[in-house]
Amino acid sequence: MDQLPKCDANYVPLTPINFLKRAAKVYGNRLSVVHERTHFTWQQTYERCLRLADSLRSFNIAKNDVVSVLAPNIPALYEMHFAVPMAGGVINAINTRLNPNHVATILRHSEAKVFFVDYQFVQLARQALQIMMTSESISSKLVLPSVVLIDDIESPTGAIFGEWEYEQLVRKGNPGYIPYEVQDEWDPIALNYTSGTTSEPKRSCL
């Protein structure tokens, strides 16, 4: 039994991407998201995630690159848990109740390449980025992440922060994008940090 190799017939790595793909195929017309007046079916959710993943590739997201997001429980955050791994990246969902110093620490430590920010937390994100730029302990090689605003999906506020808005990325992405396939369950797809810690946040890779 020790000589039994992995192959398509006996092994498939379990990932959320596979769950979403199957749900879109089997239950495509059933609801997957209900958020106030916003409703998406499984097929719509799958297509939106493919589009977003394709757009993320334009940020040069490669395998194991971190994409951070500062947002409450909204459809965009849900979609990013699929779209980021589809692009080969690692999603880092940041607790919205953290202070600017801890947010800055997480962005710096994770080396996030892209930072998605919900419109309600622009001030917090701006303060965190400012701390990153002014901290004396930061290496001169620090590269700030690209910033993407997540506006209200139902009633856009017109807020401006960063070069892109979330729905713009969804619209411009290719629905025929072929997602990155996780080859091994040891490959990371999520990076979480502790909250309420007595020192700096500690990370846990999933």
mmCIF file of C-alpha atoms in Angstrom:
data_model
loop_
_atom_site.group_PDB
_atom_site.id
_atom_site.type_symbol
_atom_site.label_atom_id
_atom_site.label_comp_id
_atom_site.label_asym_id
_atom_site.label_seq_id
_atom_site.Cartn_x
_atom_site.Cartn_y
_atom_site.Cartn_z
ATOM 1 C CA MET A 1 0.000 0.000 0.000
ATOM 2 C CA ASP A 2 2.942 2.328 0.520
ATOM 3 C CA GLN A 3 3.580 2.220 -3.221
ATOM 4 C CA LEU A 4 0.091 3.418 -4.177
ATOM 5 C CA PRO A 5 0.596 6.669 -6.118
ATOM 6 C CA LYS A 6 -1.853 9.558 -6.200
ATOM 7 C CA CYS A 7 -3.810 9.846 -9.434
ATOM 8 C CA ASP A 8 -7.116 11.261 -10.698
ATOM 9 C CA ALA A 9 -8.831 7.947 -9.974
ATOM 10 C CA ASN A 10 -8.012 7.872 -6.271
ATOM 11 C CA TYR A 11 -7.199 11.401 -5.139
ATOM 12 C CA VAL A 12 -8.640 14.878 -5.508
ATOM 13 C CA PRO A 13 -7.496 17.655 -3.153
ATOM 14 C CA LEU A 14 -10.489 19.041 -1.265
ATOM 15 C CA THR A 15 -10.750 22.800 -1.661
ATOM 16 C CA PRO A 16 -13.580 25.356 -1.498
ATOM 17 C CA ILE A 17 -13.089 25.918 -5.224
ATOM 18 C CA ASN A 18 -14.254 22.375 -5.977
ATOM 19 C CA PHE A 19 -17.299 22.829 -3.752
ATOM 20 C CA LEU A 20 -18.298 26.022 -5.591
ATOM 21 C CA LYS A 21 -17.712 24.487 -9.008
ATOM 22 C CA ARG A 22 -19.943 21.516 -8.196
ATOM 23 C CA ALA A 23 -22.659 23.704 -6.673
ATOM 24 C CA ALA A 24 -22.708 25.831 -9.839
ATOM 25 C CA LYS A 25 -23.019 22.698 -11.976
ATOM 26 C CA VAL A 26 -25.636 20.854 -9.920
ATOM 27 C CA TYR A 27 -27.578 23.715 -8.332
ATOM 28 C CA GLY A 28 -26.808 26.499 -10.798
ATOM 29 C CA ASN A 29 -30.216 28.195 -10.636
ATOM 30 C CA ARG A 30 -30.598 28.025 -6.870
ATOM 31 C CA LEU A 31 -29.753 30.934 -4.622
ATOM 32 C CA SER A 32 -26.285 31.060 -3.133
ATOM 33 C CA VAL A 33 -26.289 34.628 -1.780
ATOM 34 C CA VAL A 34 -29.057 36.719 -0.245
ATOM 35 C CA HIS A 35 -27.842 40.054 1.092
ATOM 36 C CA GLU A 36 -30.574 42.628 1.584
ATOM 37 C CA ARG A 37 -31.816 43.266 -1.993
ATOM 38 C CA THR A 38 -28.880 41.481 -3.643
ATOM 39 C CA HIS A 39 -29.473 37.909 -4.809
ATOM 40 C CA PHE A 40 -27.071 35.641 -6.710
ATOM 41 C CA THR A 41 -27.494 32.054 -7.884
ATOM 42 C CA TRP A 42 -24.694 29.530 -7.616
ATOM 43 C CA GLN A 43 -23.971 29.931 -11.336
ATOM 44 C CA GLN A 44 -23.818 33.716 -10.997
ATOM 45 C CA THR A 45 -21.554 33.440 -7.972
ATOM 46 C CA TYR A 46 -19.230 31.064 -9.805
ATOM 47 C CA GLU A 47 -19.033 33.385 -12.819
ATOM 48 C CA ARG A 48 -18.393 36.439 -10.641
ATOM 49 C CA CYS A 49 -15.574 34.583 -8.880
ATOM 50 C CA LEU A 50 -14.034 33.578 -12.209
ATOM 51 C CA ARG A 51 -14.187 37.174 -13.407
ATOM 52 C CA LEU A 52 -12.617 38.484 -10.212
ATOM 53 C CA ALA A 53 -9.885 35.833 -10.308
ATOM 54 C CA ASP A 54 -9.055 36.814 -13.877
ATOM 55 C CA SER A 55 -8.847 40.482 -12.884
ATOM 56 C CA LEU A 56 -6.604 39.609 -9.937
ATOM 57 C CA ARG A 57 -4.124 38.128 -12.382
ATOM 58 C CA SER A 58 -3.731 41.618 -13.858
ATOM 59 C CA PHE A 59 -2.210 42.601 -10.494
ATOM 60 C CA ASN A 60 0.458 39.943 -11.139
ATOM 61 C CA ILE A 61 -0.912 37.709 -8.404
ATOM 62 C CA ALA A 62 1.086 34.492 -8.447
ATOM 63 C CA LYS A 63 0.955 31.333 -6.357
ATOM 64 C CA ASN A 64 1.046 32.078 -2.610
ATOM 65 C CA ASP A 65 0.803 35.866 -3.034
ATOM 66 C CA VAL A 66 -1.371 37.396 -0.320
ATOM 67 C CA VAL A 67 -4.536 39.389 -1.029
ATOM 68 C CA SER A 68 -5.864 41.186 2.054
ATOM 69 C CA VAL A 69 -9.428 42.350 2.569
ATOM 70 C CA LEU A 70 -10.900 44.652 5.203
ATOM 71 C CA ALA A 71 -14.663 44.232 4.983
ATOM 72 C CA PRO A 72 -17.719 43.091 6.960
ATOM 73 C CA ASN A 73 -19.838 40.062 6.073
ATOM 74 C CA ILE A 74 -20.831 41.133 2.549
ATOM 75 C CA PRO A 75 -21.041 39.307 -0.819
ATOM 76 C CA ALA A 76 -17.626 40.612 -1.900
ATOM 77 C CA LEU A 77 -15.878 39.035 1.086
ATOM 78 C CA TYR A 78 -17.693 35.757 0.413
ATOM 79 C CA GLU A 79 -16.698 35.788 -3.261
ATOM 80 C CA MET A 80 -13.078 36.581 -2.490
ATOM 81 C CA HIS A 81 -12.742 33.385 -0.452
ATOM 82 C CA PHE A 82 -13.157 31.563 -3.771
ATOM 83 C CA ALA A 83 -11.727 34.051 -6.282
ATOM 84 C CA VAL A 84 -8.384 34.595 -4.558
ATOM 85 C CA PRO A 85 -7.483 30.859 -4.486
ATOM 86 C CA MET A 86 -8.764 30.634 -8.077
ATOM 87 C CA ALA A 87 -6.023 33.116 -8.971
ATOM 88 C CA GLY A 88 -3.466 31.100 -7.010
ATOM 89 C CA GLY A 89 -3.348 33.610 -4.171
ATOM 90 C CA VAL A 90 -3.868 33.417 -0.426
ATOM 91 C CA ILE A 91 -6.744 35.378 1.101
ATOM 92 C CA ASN A 92 -6.123 37.342 4.274
ATOM 93 C CA ALA A 93 -9.404 38.534 5.827
ATOM 94 C CA ILE A 94 -8.622 41.248 8.385
ATOM 95 C CA ASN A 95 -10.776 41.807 11.465
ATOM 96 C CA THR A 96 -12.579 45.128 10.991
ATOM 97 C CA ARG A 97 -12.412 45.826 14.737
ATOM 98 C CA LEU A 98 -8.622 45.997 14.850
ATOM 99 C CA ASN A 99 -6.857 49.305 15.379
ATOM 100 C CA PRO A 100 -4.739 50.903 12.617
ATOM 101 C CA ASN A 101 -1.463 49.700 14.143
ATOM 102 C CA HIS A 102 -2.534 46.059 14.060
ATOM 103 C CA VAL A 103 -3.925 46.376 10.531
ATOM 104 C CA ALA A 104 -0.603 47.878 9.440
ATOM 105 C CA THR A 105 1.275 45.050 11.151
ATOM 106 C CA ILE A 106 -0.787 42.436 9.317
ATOM 107 C CA LEU A 107 -0.357 44.112 5.930
ATOM 108 C CA ARG A 108 3.375 44.425 6.486
ATOM 109 C CA HIS A 109 3.916 40.930 7.889
ATOM 110 C CA SER A 110 1.783 39.204 5.246
ATOM 111 C CA GLU A 111 3.420 41.214 2.442
ATOM 112 C CA ALA A 112 -0.009 41.723 0.879
ATOM 113 C CA LYS A 113 0.114 42.608 -2.817
ATOM 114 C CA VAL A 114 -3.500 43.789 -3.065
ATOM 115 C CA PHE A 115 -5.648 45.345 -0.342
ATOM 116 C CA PHE A 116 -9.451 45.351 -0.764
ATOM 117 C CA VAL A 117 -11.200 47.856 1.499
ATOM 118 C CA ASP A 118 -14.927 48.238 2.143
ATOM 119 C CA TYR A 119 -16.108 51.836 1.877
ATOM 120 C CA GLN A 120 -17.066 51.847 5.563
ATOM 121 C CA PHE A 121 -13.448 51.241 6.601
ATOM 122 C CA VAL A 122 -11.578 53.631 4.327
ATOM 123 C CA GLN A 123 -10.432 55.788 7.235
ATOM 124 C CA LEU A 124 -9.067 52.766 9.125
ATOM 125 C CA ALA A 125 -7.279 51.504 6.019
ATOM 126 C CA ARG A 126 -5.844 54.923 5.219
ATOM 127 C CA GLN A 127 -4.450 55.244 8.747
ATOM 128 C CA ALA A 128 -2.908 51.773 8.538
ATOM 129 C CA LEU A 129 -1.229 52.537 5.218
ATOM 130 C CA GLN A 130 0.064 55.826 6.611
ATOM 131 C CA ILE A 131 1.603 53.963 9.555
ATOM 132 C CA MET A 132 3.294 51.595 7.123
ATOM 133 C CA MET A 133 4.806 54.503 5.215
ATOM 134 C CA THR A 134 6.041 56.425 8.252
ATOM 135 C CA SER A 135 7.218 53.683 10.604
ATOM 136 C CA GLU A 136 10.957 53.926 11.228
ATOM 137 C CA SER A 137 11.238 50.167 11.601
ATOM 138 C CA ILE A 138 10.085 49.514 8.051
ATOM 139 C CA SER A 139 12.603 48.382 5.493
ATOM 140 C CA SER A 140 13.219 50.752 2.599
ATOM 141 C CA LYS A 141 12.258 47.848 0.330
ATOM 142 C CA LEU A 142 8.633 47.941 1.508
ATOM 143 C CA VAL A 143 6.124 47.993 -1.343
ATOM 144 C CA LEU A 144 2.633 49.151 -0.427
ATOM 145 C CA PRO A 145 -0.209 46.960 -1.696
ATOM 146 C CA SER A 146 -2.445 48.027 -4.554
ATOM 147 C CA VAL A 147 -5.741 49.263 -3.100
ATOM 148 C CA VAL A 148 -9.213 48.317 -4.352
ATOM 149 C CA LEU A 149 -12.365 49.918 -2.937
ATOM 150 C CA ILE A 150 -15.452 47.816 -2.238
ATOM 151 C CA ASP A 151 -18.389 50.199 -2.606
ATOM 152 C CA ASP A 152 -21.982 49.493 -1.550
ATOM 153 C CA ILE A 153 -23.249 46.997 -4.123
ATOM 154 C CA GLU A 154 -26.849 48.263 -3.943
ATOM 155 C CA SER A 155 -26.376 52.004 -3.428
ATOM 156 C CA PRO A 156 -22.880 53.044 -4.583
ATOM 157 C CA THR A 157 -21.562 55.921 -2.507
ATOM 158 C CA GLY A 158 -19.101 57.193 -5.082
ATOM 159 C CA ALA A 159 -16.296 56.947 -2.533
ATOM 160 C CA ILE A 160 -12.797 57.116 -3.996
ATOM 161 C CA PHE A 161 -9.938 55.087 -2.544
ATOM 162 C CA GLY A 162 -7.368 53.275 -4.635
ATOM 163 C CA GLU A 163 -7.273 52.843 -8.392
ATOM 164 C CA TRP A 164 -10.079 50.308 -8.804
ATOM 165 C CA GLU A 165 -13.528 49.511 -7.470
ATOM 166 C CA TYR A 166 -14.573 45.918 -6.782
ATOM 167 C CA GLU A 167 -17.469 45.712 -9.243
ATOM 168 C CA GLN A 168 -15.241 47.175 -11.964
ATOM 169 C CA LEU A 169 -12.897 44.235 -11.528
ATOM 170 C CA VAL A 170 -15.804 41.782 -11.648
ATOM 171 C CA ARG A 171 -17.163 43.338 -14.849
ATOM 172 C CA LYS A 172 -13.835 43.472 -16.673
ATOM 173 C CA GLY A 173 -12.823 39.904 -15.822
ATOM 174 C CA ASN A 174 -13.151 37.003 -18.238
ATOM 175 C CA PRO A 175 -16.004 34.588 -17.327
ATOM 176 C CA GLY A 176 -14.144 31.895 -19.260
ATOM 177 C CA TYR A 177 -11.069 32.179 -17.064
ATOM 178 C CA ILE A 178 -9.557 28.794 -16.214
ATOM 179 C CA PRO A 179 -8.934 28.861 -12.452
ATOM 180 C CA TYR A 180 -5.727 27.797 -10.775
ATOM 181 C CA GLU A 181 -6.156 24.271 -9.450
ATOM 182 C CA VAL A 182 -4.823 23.434 -6.021
ATOM 183 C CA GLN A 183 -2.603 20.389 -6.434
ATOM 184 C CA ASP A 184 -2.065 19.561 -2.790
ATOM 185 C CA GLU A 185 -4.110 20.134 0.361
ATOM 186 C CA TRP A 186 -0.937 21.463 1.975
ATOM 187 C CA ASP A 187 -0.981 24.427 -0.415
ATOM 188 C CA PRO A 188 -2.104 27.530 1.531
ATOM 189 C CA ILE A 189 -5.253 29.372 0.455
ATOM 190 C CA ALA A 190 -6.008 31.461 3.571
ATOM 191 C CA LEU A 191 -3.948 33.422 6.073
ATOM 192 C CA ASN A 192 -5.556 34.491 9.357
ATOM 193 C CA TYR A 193 -4.254 36.579 12.230
ATOM 194 C CA THR A 194 -5.222 36.619 15.888
ATOM 195 C CA SER A 195 -7.228 39.476 17.396
ATOM 196 C CA GLY A 196 -7.221 40.903 20.903
ATOM 197 C CA THR A 197 -3.686 39.729 21.472
ATOM 198 C CA THR A 198 -1.428 41.279 24.111
ATOM 199 C CA SER A 199 1.288 41.760 21.526
ATOM 200 C CA GLU A 200 1.321 41.882 17.737
ATOM 201 C CA PRO A 201 -1.140 39.639 15.846
ATOM 202 C CA LYS A 202 0.035 36.080 15.222
ATOM 203 C CA ARG A 203 -0.695 34.296 11.990
ATOM 204 C CA SER A 204 -2.199 30.934 11.130
ATOM 205 C CA CYS A 205 -1.980 29.570 7.603
ATOM 206 C CA LEU A 206 -4.762 27.364 6.243
#
